[in-house]
Amino acid sequence: MLTFVRKHPWLTGLACIAVAITALFVASFFVQVVREICEKNEYTGAKECAAHHLGPYSLFWIVHIIDEHNGFVTALGTLAVAAFTLTLWRTSYQQAVLTRQSIDLARQEFISTHRPRLRIRNVAPPSQVSNGTAEFRVVVWNVGETNALLVNDWFSVFEVRGGVEDNYAIKEPTLTASRGGGVTEDILIKSGDYHTLEYETLSAWNPGDDVPIVITGYISYLDEAGKFGAKRSTGYARDYNAITDRMSPSLRYAHAEFED
């Protein structure tokens, strides 16, 4: 009961006023206070008066006032209808806003749960090509529940000589990704499917056996629709051993491994 009163104070106040008026109206029949209401007989022209208790007298008086000021009462009624319409519109608008917020929240929750997830499953050792350069292949898997749109990627390979990084020049890959971004075409990777990105060095590939080689890069993607959820990225870093011709997670650049 108290909760209803706190939530609806105006409705509670009107109900109390209505109860009080009803109680006074009933109580007027038990009080010896009467008033006369006089009207002119339309046939005889004589003045006729009737005694009424205070409650009915007040009611008749109010009806008489309303009858004499019909235009004013109509104006008040019109204002009341306009106020009610405005209140209804505001309530409907607020309800629409709350509904939209609920829909957006549910959609964001769905996207965060049922979203694409691109992971780097393999960075293959470099393979020599006919012109003496090296080609790298990076396999990207979508392990999420929805399709992903690969919109950007970056790749770099360099030697580490005495703590100084000697970067190889990388040309644009054979597909749509490019070093440093600016893709010419988005790549769709369906849920449960994979895509292979290929990169080739511009300079000849001839690293020394004792020179550490580091490969780093990242990919950026959206959901298939491209307009829901945040832009996400996955980074990777690998050390290449020229003697064993194998890749392993980089210890020097472990900070480059990340996944949104």
Coordinates of C-alpha atoms in Angstrom, one line a residue:
M1 CA 0.0 0.0 0.0
L2 CA 2.7 2.5 0.9
T3 CA 4.6 1.6 -2.2
F4 CA 1.6 2.4 -4.3
V5 CA 1.2 5.8 -2.5
R6 CA 4.8 6.7 -3.2
K7 CA 4.6 5.7 -6.8
H8 CA 1.3 7.5 -7.5
P9 CA 1.0 10.5 -5.1
W10 CA -1.4 12.4 -7.4
L11 CA -3.8 9.5 -7.9
T12 CA -3.7 8.9 -4.1
G13 CA -4.5 12.6 -3.5
L14 CA -7.5 12.6 -5.9
A15 CA -8.8 9.4 -4.3
C16 CA -8.7 11.0 -0.8
I17 CA -10.5 14.1 -2.1
A18 CA -13.2 12.0 -3.7
V19 CA -13.7 10.0 -0.5
A20 CA -13.9 13.2 1.6
I21 CA -16.5 14.8 -0.7
T22 CA -18.6 11.6 -0.7
A23 CA -18.4 11.4 3.1
L24 CA -19.5 15.1 3.4
F25 CA -22.3 14.6 0.9
V26 CA -23.7 11.6 2.9
A27 CA -23.2 13.4 6.3
S28 CA -25.2 16.4 5.1
F29 CA -28.4 14.4 5.3
F30 CA -27.9 13.9 9.0
V31 CA -27.3 17.6 9.7
Q32 CA -30.3 20.0 10.1
V33 CA -28.9 22.6 7.7
V34 CA -31.1 23.2 4.7
R35 CA -31.1 25.7 1.9
E36 CA -33.8 26.7 -0.5
I37 CA -33.5 26.6 -4.3
C38 CA -36.1 28.8 -6.0
E39 CA -37.1 28.6 -9.7
K40 CA -39.7 30.4 -11.8
N41 CA -42.5 28.2 -13.0
E42 CA -42.6 28.4 -16.8
Y43 CA -46.3 28.1 -17.0
T44 CA -47.6 30.3 -14.1
G45 CA -44.6 32.6 -13.7
A46 CA -44.8 32.1 -9.9
K47 CA -41.7 31.7 -7.9
E48 CA -41.4 28.2 -6.5
C49 CA -38.9 27.3 -3.8
A50 CA -37.8 23.9 -2.4
A51 CA -35.7 23.1 0.7
H52 CA -32.7 20.8 0.3
H53 CA -30.0 19.5 2.6
L54 CA -26.6 21.0 2.2
G55 CA -25.2 18.2 0.1
P56 CA -27.9 18.2 -2.7
Y57 CA -28.0 22.0 -2.4
S58 CA -24.3 22.3 -3.2
L59 CA -24.7 19.8 -6.1
F60 CA -27.6 21.8 -7.6
W61 CA -25.7 25.0 -7.1
I62 CA -22.7 23.6 -9.0
V63 CA -25.0 22.4 -11.9
H64 CA -26.6 25.9 -12.0
I65 CA -23.2 27.6 -12.3
I66 CA -22.1 25.2 -15.0
D67 CA -25.3 25.8 -16.9
E68 CA -24.9 29.6 -16.8
H69 CA -21.3 29.5 -17.9
N70 CA -21.5 26.8 -20.5
G71 CA -18.8 28.3 -22.8
F72 CA -16.3 28.7 -20.0
V73 CA -16.8 25.1 -18.8
T74 CA -16.3 23.9 -22.4
A75 CA -13.0 25.8 -22.6
L76 CA -11.9 24.2 -19.3
G77 CA -12.9 20.8 -20.7
T78 CA -10.9 21.4 -23.9
L79 CA -7.9 22.4 -21.8
A80 CA -8.2 19.3 -19.7
V81 CA -8.4 17.1 -22.8
A82 CA -5.3 18.9 -24.2
A83 CA -3.4 18.4 -21.0
F84 CA -4.4 14.7 -20.9
T85 CA -3.3 14.3 -24.6
L86 CA 0.1 16.0 -23.8
T87 CA 0.6 13.7 -20.8
L88 CA -0.3 10.7 -22.9
W89 CA 2.2 11.7 -25.6
R90 CA 5.0 12.2 -23.0
T91 CA 4.3 8.9 -21.5
S92 CA 4.3 7.2 -24.9
Y93 CA 7.5 9.0 -25.9
Q94 CA 9.3 7.9 -22.7
Q95 CA 8.0 4.4 -23.2
A96 CA 9.4 4.4 -26.8
V97 CA 12.8 5.6 -25.5
L98 CA 12.9 2.9 -22.9
T99 CA 11.9 0.3 -25.4
R100 CA 14.6 1.4 -27.8
Q101 CA 17.2 1.4 -25.0
S102 CA 16.1 -2.1 -24.1
I103 CA 16.4 -3.3 -27.7
D104 CA 19.9 -1.7 -28.1
L105 CA 21.0 -3.3 -24.8
A106 CA 19.7 -6.7 -25.9
R107 CA 21.4 -6.3 -29.3
Q108 CA 24.7 -5.3 -27.7
E109 CA 24.5 -8.3 -25.3
F110 CA 23.7 -10.6 -28.2
I111 CA 26.6 -9.3 -30.2
S112 CA 29.0 -9.5 -27.3
T113 CA 28.0 -13.2 -26.8
H114 CA 27.4 -14.3 -30.4
R115 CA 30.2 -12.4 -32.2
P116 CA 33.0 -13.3 -34.6
R117 CA 36.4 -14.2 -33.1
L118 CA 39.4 -14.2 -35.4
R119 CA 42.5 -16.0 -34.2
I120 CA 45.9 -16.7 -35.7
R121 CA 46.1 -20.4 -36.1
N122 CA 49.4 -20.6 -38.0
V123 CA 52.3 -18.5 -39.2
A124 CA 54.1 -20.7 -41.7
P125 CA 57.9 -20.5 -42.2
P126 CA 59.0 -18.5 -45.1
S127 CA 59.3 -20.1 -48.5
Q128 CA 61.7 -18.9 -51.2
V129 CA 60.3 -17.6 -54.5
S130 CA 61.9 -17.4 -57.9
N131 CA 63.3 -13.9 -57.5
G132 CA 65.0 -14.6 -54.2
T133 CA 62.4 -13.0 -51.9
A134 CA 60.5 -14.8 -49.2
E135 CA 56.8 -15.4 -48.9
F136 CA 55.0 -15.7 -45.6
R137 CA 51.5 -17.2 -45.0
V138 CA 49.3 -16.3 -42.0
V139 CA 46.3 -18.5 -41.5
V140 CA 43.3 -16.7 -39.8
W141 CA 40.4 -18.8 -38.3
N142 CA 37.0 -17.5 -37.3
V143 CA 36.2 -19.4 -34.1
G144 CA 33.2 -17.2 -33.3
E145 CA 29.5 -17.8 -33.9
T146 CA 29.0 -15.2 -36.6
N147 CA 30.7 -14.1 -39.8
A148 CA 33.6 -11.6 -39.7
L149 CA 34.6 -8.9 -42.0
L150 CA 38.4 -8.5 -42.2
V151 CA 38.9 -4.8 -42.8
N152 CA 42.6 -4.1 -42.1
D153 CA 45.9 -5.9 -41.4
W154 CA 49.6 -5.3 -40.9
F155 CA 52.7 -7.5 -41.2
S156 CA 56.4 -6.9 -40.5
V157 CA 59.5 -9.1 -40.4
F158 CA 62.9 -8.0 -39.2
E159 CA 66.2 -9.2 -37.9
V160 CA 67.5 -8.5 -34.4
R161 CA 71.2 -7.7 -34.4
G162 CA 72.7 -6.8 -31.1
G163 CA 69.4 -5.3 -30.0
V164 CA 69.1 -3.2 -33.2
E165 CA 66.2 -4.0 -35.5
D166 CA 67.0 -4.2 -39.2
N167 CA 63.6 -4.2 -41.0
Y168 CA 63.1 -6.0 -44.2
A169 CA 61.0 -4.1 -46.8
I170 CA 57.6 -5.7 -47.2
K171 CA 55.5 -5.2 -50.3
E172 CA 51.7 -5.4 -50.4
P173 CA 50.4 -8.9 -50.0
T174 CA 49.0 -10.9 -52.9
L175 CA 45.5 -10.5 -51.4
T176 CA 43.7 -7.4 -50.2
A177 CA 45.5 -6.6 -47.0
S178 CA 48.5 -4.2 -47.0
R179 CA 51.3 -3.2 -44.7
G180 CA 50.0 -0.5 -42.4
G181 CA 46.4 -0.7 -43.4
G182 CA 44.4 0.9 -46.2
V183 CA 42.8 -2.3 -47.6
T184 CA 41.2 -2.1 -51.1
E185 CA 38.6 -4.7 -50.4
D186 CA 37.1 -6.3 -47.2
I187 CA 37.5 -10.1 -46.7
L188 CA 34.6 -12.1 -45.5
I189 CA 35.5 -15.0 -43.2
K190 CA 32.5 -17.2 -42.3
S191 CA 32.0 -18.7 -38.9
G192 CA 34.1 -21.9 -38.6
D193 CA 36.1 -21.0 -41.8
Y194 CA 39.6 -19.7 -42.3
H195 CA 41.5 -17.4 -44.7
T196 CA 45.2 -17.3 -45.6
L197 CA 47.0 -14.0 -45.9
E198 CA 50.2 -13.9 -48.0
Y199 CA 53.1 -11.5 -47.7
E200 CA 56.3 -11.2 -49.7
T201 CA 59.5 -9.4 -48.9
L202 CA 60.8 -6.8 -51.4
S203 CA 64.4 -7.5 -50.7
A204 CA 66.2 -10.8 -51.1
W205 CA 65.7 -13.2 -48.2
N206 CA 69.1 -14.5 -46.9
P207 CA 69.2 -14.3 -43.1
G208 CA 72.1 -15.7 -41.3
D209 CA 71.6 -18.8 -39.3
D210 CA 72.6 -17.1 -36.0
V211 CA 70.5 -14.0 -36.6
P212 CA 67.1 -13.9 -34.7
I213 CA 64.2 -13.2 -37.0
V214 CA 60.9 -11.8 -35.6
I215 CA 57.6 -11.7 -37.4
T216 CA 54.8 -9.4 -36.0
G217 CA 51.4 -8.3 -37.3
Y218 CA 47.8 -7.7 -36.5
I219 CA 44.4 -8.0 -38.1
S220 CA 41.3 -5.8 -37.5
Y221 CA 37.7 -6.9 -38.2
L222 CA 34.0 -6.3 -37.7
D223 CA 30.9 -8.4 -37.8
E224 CA 29.6 -9.2 -41.2
A225 CA 27.0 -6.4 -41.2
G226 CA 29.9 -4.0 -40.5
K227 CA 27.8 -1.7 -38.2
F228 CA 27.2 -3.5 -35.0
G229 CA 29.7 -3.8 -32.2
A230 CA 33.2 -2.3 -31.9
K231 CA 36.1 -2.8 -34.3
R232 CA 38.2 -5.6 -32.9
S233 CA 41.9 -6.6 -33.4
T234 CA 44.1 -9.6 -33.0
G235 CA 47.9 -9.4 -32.8
Y236 CA 50.7 -11.9 -33.1
A237 CA 54.4 -12.3 -32.8
R238 CA 56.7 -15.2 -33.8
D239 CA 60.4 -16.0 -33.6
Y240 CA 61.8 -17.8 -36.7
N241 CA 64.7 -20.3 -36.3
A242 CA 66.5 -20.5 -39.6
I243 CA 68.3 -23.6 -38.6
T244 CA 65.2 -25.7 -37.7
D245 CA 63.0 -23.7 -40.1
R246 CA 60.3 -23.4 -37.4
M247 CA 58.2 -20.7 -35.9
S248 CA 57.6 -20.3 -32.2
P249 CA 55.8 -17.7 -30.0
S250 CA 58.1 -14.7 -29.6
L251 CA 59.5 -14.1 -26.2
R252 CA 61.1 -10.8 -27.1
Y253 CA 57.8 -9.4 -28.4
A254 CA 55.2 -11.2 -26.3
H255 CA 53.4 -7.9 -25.8
A256 CA 52.4 -8.0 -29.5
E257 CA 50.2 -11.1 -28.8
F258 CA 46.7 -9.9 -28.0
E259 CA 43.0 -10.6 -28.8
D260 CA 40.0 -8.3 -28.3

